[in-house]
Amino acid sequence: MNQKKRILIVDDEETLCEALAYNLEADGYDVDTAVSAEEALTRDLSAYDLVLLDIMMGDISGTQLARIMKSNPKTARVPIIFCTARDSDDDMVSGLDLGADDYITKPYSLRTLMARVRSVLRRTSGPAVAAGAALGGSVSFEGLVLDPERKTCNVDGEDVRLPRKEFEILLRLLSNPGRVFSRAELLRDIWPDEVVVLDRVVDVNITRIRQKIGPYGKNIVTRSGYGYGFEE
């Protein structure tokens, strides 16, 4: 890689941090570690290309740190991979719903983790991101306007904050009016190929998008047995 990607590992298991850092550095990444969310918050989080984040830590949990990052414009777009022992479907949906880019349950293989890291970095800094900007200018329907380059959503003159996944799903639907995307297509395009994500994660994101875009929520249609589309 031409320029080393910077990764921050946040986990209260110090030996795990050291092992992950060693292997990631061997793979060509610039890696820092923090053994608590509090320590992570002393760093310039906006300087990282990816954060690997445990959930169950001290006074500030991983989910709280993720919320802090997503609510700050400077760090809202920094990709997050949750690495946690909490492995229920609800935990996974909640983590992804916070705007995390992936969710890996412990114990995991080093090979799996490295593949997930590569996939998220490829998707968030490579051609997949450029594809949105390549659309050129904004994508809109009446008062609903998405700017692929600035990653902004405007509804009838009001800015609406959409996490990365919600923005990418809405951009895909709005850019292809009348086309119905299957859940499998959306999972393949919005999440890395290596990630095993439940179909209902797509449903959760669609529900949240509908709620956030006001009167235009009704334009996102469900085709039973097929998937979702945007109708003008």
PDB file of N, CA, C and O in Angstrom, residues 9-34:
ATOM      1  N   ILE A   9      -6.655   0.104  18.054  1.00  0.00           N
ATOM      2  CA  ILE A   9      -7.290  -1.024  18.736  1.00  0.00           C
ATOM      3  C   ILE A   9      -7.670  -0.573  20.137  1.00  0.00           C
ATOM      4  O   ILE A   9      -6.804  -0.095  20.894  1.00  0.00           O
ATOM      5  N   VAL A  10      -8.947  -0.709  20.497  1.00  0.00           N
ATOM      6  CA  VAL A  10      -9.406  -0.325  21.829  1.00  0.00           C
ATOM      7  C   VAL A  10      -9.983  -1.568  22.505  1.00  0.00           C
ATOM      8  O   VAL A  10     -11.067  -2.032  22.149  1.00  0.00           O
ATOM      9  N   ASP A  11      -9.249  -2.114  23.471  1.00  0.00           N
ATOM     10  CA  ASP A  11      -9.673  -3.348  24.145  1.00  0.00           C
ATOM     11  C   ASP A  11      -8.977  -3.415  25.495  1.00  0.00           C
ATOM     12  O   ASP A  11      -7.780  -3.113  25.586  1.00  0.00           O
ATOM     13  N   ASP A  12      -9.714  -3.816  26.542  1.00  0.00           N
ATOM     14  CA  ASP A  12      -9.117  -3.842  27.874  1.00  0.00           C
ATOM     15  C   ASP A  12      -8.270  -5.086  28.117  1.00  0.00           C
ATOM     16  O   ASP A  12      -7.671  -5.232  29.184  1.00  0.00           O
ATOM     17  N   GLU A  13      -8.196  -5.992  27.131  1.00  0.00           N
ATOM     18  CA  GLU A  13      -7.286  -7.134  27.224  1.00  0.00           C
ATOM     19  C   GLU A  13      -5.952  -6.731  26.589  1.00  0.00           C
ATOM     20  O   GLU A  13      -5.796  -6.765  25.369  1.00  0.00           O
ATOM     21  N   GLU A  14      -5.003  -6.363  27.429  1.00  0.00           N
ATOM     22  CA  GLU A  14      -3.746  -5.810  26.928  1.00  0.00           C
ATOM     23  C   GLU A  14      -2.984  -6.796  26.048  1.00  0.00           C
ATOM     24  O   GLU A  14      -2.402  -6.416  25.023  1.00  0.00           O
ATOM     25  N   THR A  15      -3.000  -8.082  26.432  1.00  0.00           N
ATOM     26  CA  THR A  15      -2.269  -9.071  25.627  1.00  0.00           C
ATOM     27  C   THR A  15      -2.894  -9.231  24.247  1.00  0.00           C
ATOM     28  O   THR A  15      -2.188  -9.437  23.262  1.00  0.00           O
ATOM     29  N   LEU A  16      -4.227  -9.119  24.188  1.00  0.00           N
ATOM     30  CA  LEU A  16      -4.917  -9.191  22.896  1.00  0.00           C
ATOM     31  C   LEU A  16      -4.545  -7.998  22.033  1.00  0.00           C
ATOM     32  O   LEU A  16      -4.288  -8.139  20.832  1.00  0.00           O
ATOM     33  N   CYS A  17      -4.511  -6.816  22.640  1.00  0.00           N
ATOM     34  CA  CYS A  17      -4.114  -5.608  21.904  1.00  0.00           C
ATOM     35  C   CYS A  17      -2.726  -5.779  21.295  1.00  0.00           C
ATOM     36  O   CYS A  17      -2.498  -5.449  20.127  1.00  0.00           O
ATOM     37  N   GLU A  18      -1.803  -6.302  22.104  1.00  0.00           N
ATOM     38  CA  GLU A  18      -0.421  -6.458  21.631  1.00  0.00           C
ATOM     39  C   GLU A  18      -0.345  -7.466  20.484  1.00  0.00           C
ATOM     40  O   GLU A  18       0.372  -7.247  19.503  1.00  0.00           O
ATOM     41  N   ALA A  19      -1.101  -8.560  20.610  1.00  0.00           N
ATOM     42  CA  ALA A  19      -1.071  -9.582  19.559  1.00  0.00           C
ATOM     43  C   ALA A  19      -1.665  -9.056  18.257  1.00  0.00           C
ATOM     44  O   ALA A  19      -1.113  -9.273  17.169  1.00  0.00           O
ATOM     45  N   LEU A  20      -2.794  -8.368  18.365  1.00  0.00           N
ATOM     46  CA  LEU A  20      -3.417  -7.800  17.165  1.00  0.00           C
ATOM     47  C   LEU A  20      -2.522  -6.754  16.531  1.00  0.00           C
ATOM     48  O   LEU A  20      -2.364  -6.703  15.309  1.00  0.00           O
ATOM     49  N   ALA A  21      -1.936  -5.894  17.366  1.00  0.00           N
ATOM     50  CA  ALA A  21      -1.062  -4.841  16.848  1.00  0.00           C
ATOM     51  C   ALA A  21       0.124  -5.448  16.100  1.00  0.00           C
ATOM     52  O   ALA A  21       0.487  -4.989  15.006  1.00  0.00           O
ATOM     53  N   TYR A  22       0.714  -6.500  16.665  1.00  0.00           N
ATOM     54  CA  TYR A  22       1.861  -7.153  16.033  1.00  0.00           C
ATOM     55  C   TYR A  22       1.503  -7.664  14.640  1.00  0.00           C
ATOM     56  O   TYR A  22       2.233  -7.445  13.661  1.00  0.00           O
ATOM     57  N   ASN A  23       0.358  -8.351  14.550  1.00  0.00           N
ATOM     58  CA  ASN A  23      -0.038  -8.943  13.270  1.00  0.00           C
ATOM     59  C   ASN A  23      -0.480  -7.894  12.258  1.00  0.00           C
ATOM     60  O   ASN A  23      -0.201  -8.031  11.061  1.00  0.00           O
ATOM     61  N   LEU A  24      -1.171  -6.874  12.713  1.00  0.00           N
ATOM     62  CA  LEU A  24      -1.598  -5.815  11.799  1.00  0.00           C
ATOM     63  C   LEU A  24      -0.395  -5.023  11.278  1.00  0.00           C
ATOM     64  O   LEU A  24      -0.351  -4.647  10.104  1.00  0.00           O
ATOM     65  N   GLU A  25       0.567  -4.767  12.149  1.00  0.00           N
ATOM     66  CA  GLU A  25       1.777  -4.064  11.716  1.00  0.00           C
ATOM     67  C   GLU A  25       2.557  -4.913  10.714  1.00  0.00           C
ATOM     68  O   GLU A  25       3.120  -4.393   9.744  1.00  0.00           O
ATOM     69  N   ALA A  26       2.568  -6.222  10.939  1.00  0.00           N
ATOM     70  CA  ALA A  26       3.245  -7.123  10.000  1.00  0.00           C
ATOM     71  C   ALA A  26       2.558  -7.110   8.641  1.00  0.00           C
ATOM     72  O   ALA A  26       3.189  -7.394   7.612  1.00  0.00           O
ATOM     73  N   ASP A  27       1.278  -6.768   8.628  1.00  0.00           N
ATOM     74  CA  ASP A  27       0.516  -6.702   7.380  1.00  0.00           C
ATOM     75  C   ASP A  27       0.598  -5.325   6.731  1.00  0.00           C
ATOM     76  O   ASP A  27      -0.064  -5.073   5.719  1.00  0.00           O
ATOM     77  N   GLY A  28       1.375  -4.420   7.354  1.00  0.00           N
ATOM     78  CA  GLY A  28       1.633  -3.132   6.718  1.00  0.00           C
ATOM     79  C   GLY A  28       0.851  -1.957   7.252  1.00  0.00           C
ATOM     80  O   GLY A  28       0.872  -0.870   6.653  1.00  0.00           O
ATOM     81  N   TYR A  29       0.170  -2.125   8.387  1.00  0.00           N
ATOM     82  CA  TYR A  29      -0.612  -1.031   8.956  1.00  0.00           C
ATOM     83  C   TYR A  29       0.164  -0.315  10.061  1.00  0.00           C
ATOM     84  O   TYR A  29       1.051  -0.895  10.702  1.00  0.00           O
ATOM     85  N   ASP A  30      -0.190   0.943  10.287  1.00  0.00           N
ATOM     86  CA  ASP A  30       0.349   1.724  11.402  1.00  0.00           C
ATOM     87  C   ASP A  30      -0.659   1.596  12.538  1.00  0.00           C
ATOM     88  O   ASP A  30      -1.799   2.046  12.403  1.00  0.00           O
ATOM     89  N   VAL A  31      -0.271   0.977  13.653  1.00  0.00           N
ATOM     90  CA  VAL A  31      -1.233   0.593  14.689  1.00  0.00           C
ATOM     91  C   VAL A  31      -0.922   1.225  16.038  1.00  0.00           C
ATOM     92  O   VAL A  31       0.230   1.248  16.484  1.00  0.00           O
ATOM     93  N   ASP A  32      -1.969   1.743  16.684  1.00  0.00           N
ATOM     94  CA  ASP A  32      -1.896   2.203  18.068  1.00  0.00           C
ATOM     95  C   ASP A  32      -2.894   1.393  18.884  1.00  0.00           C
ATOM     96  O   ASP A  32      -3.851   0.830  18.339  1.00  0.00           O
ATOM     97  N   THR A  33      -2.676   1.344  20.206  1.00  0.00           N
ATOM     98  CA  THR A  33      -3.599   0.622  21.072  1.00  0.00           C
ATOM     99  C   THR A  33      -4.028   1.498  22.242  1.00  0.00           C
ATOM    100  O   THR A  33      -3.322   2.422  22.641  1.00  0.00           O
ATOM    101  N   ALA A  34      -5.199   1.176  22.778  1.00  0.00           N
ATOM    102  CA  ALA A  34      -5.710   1.830  23.987  1.00  0.00           C
ATOM    103  C   ALA A  34      -6.449   0.765  24.784  1.00  0.00           C
ATOM    104  O   ALA A  34      -7.214  -0.016  24.223  1.00  0.00           O
TER     105      ALA A  34
END
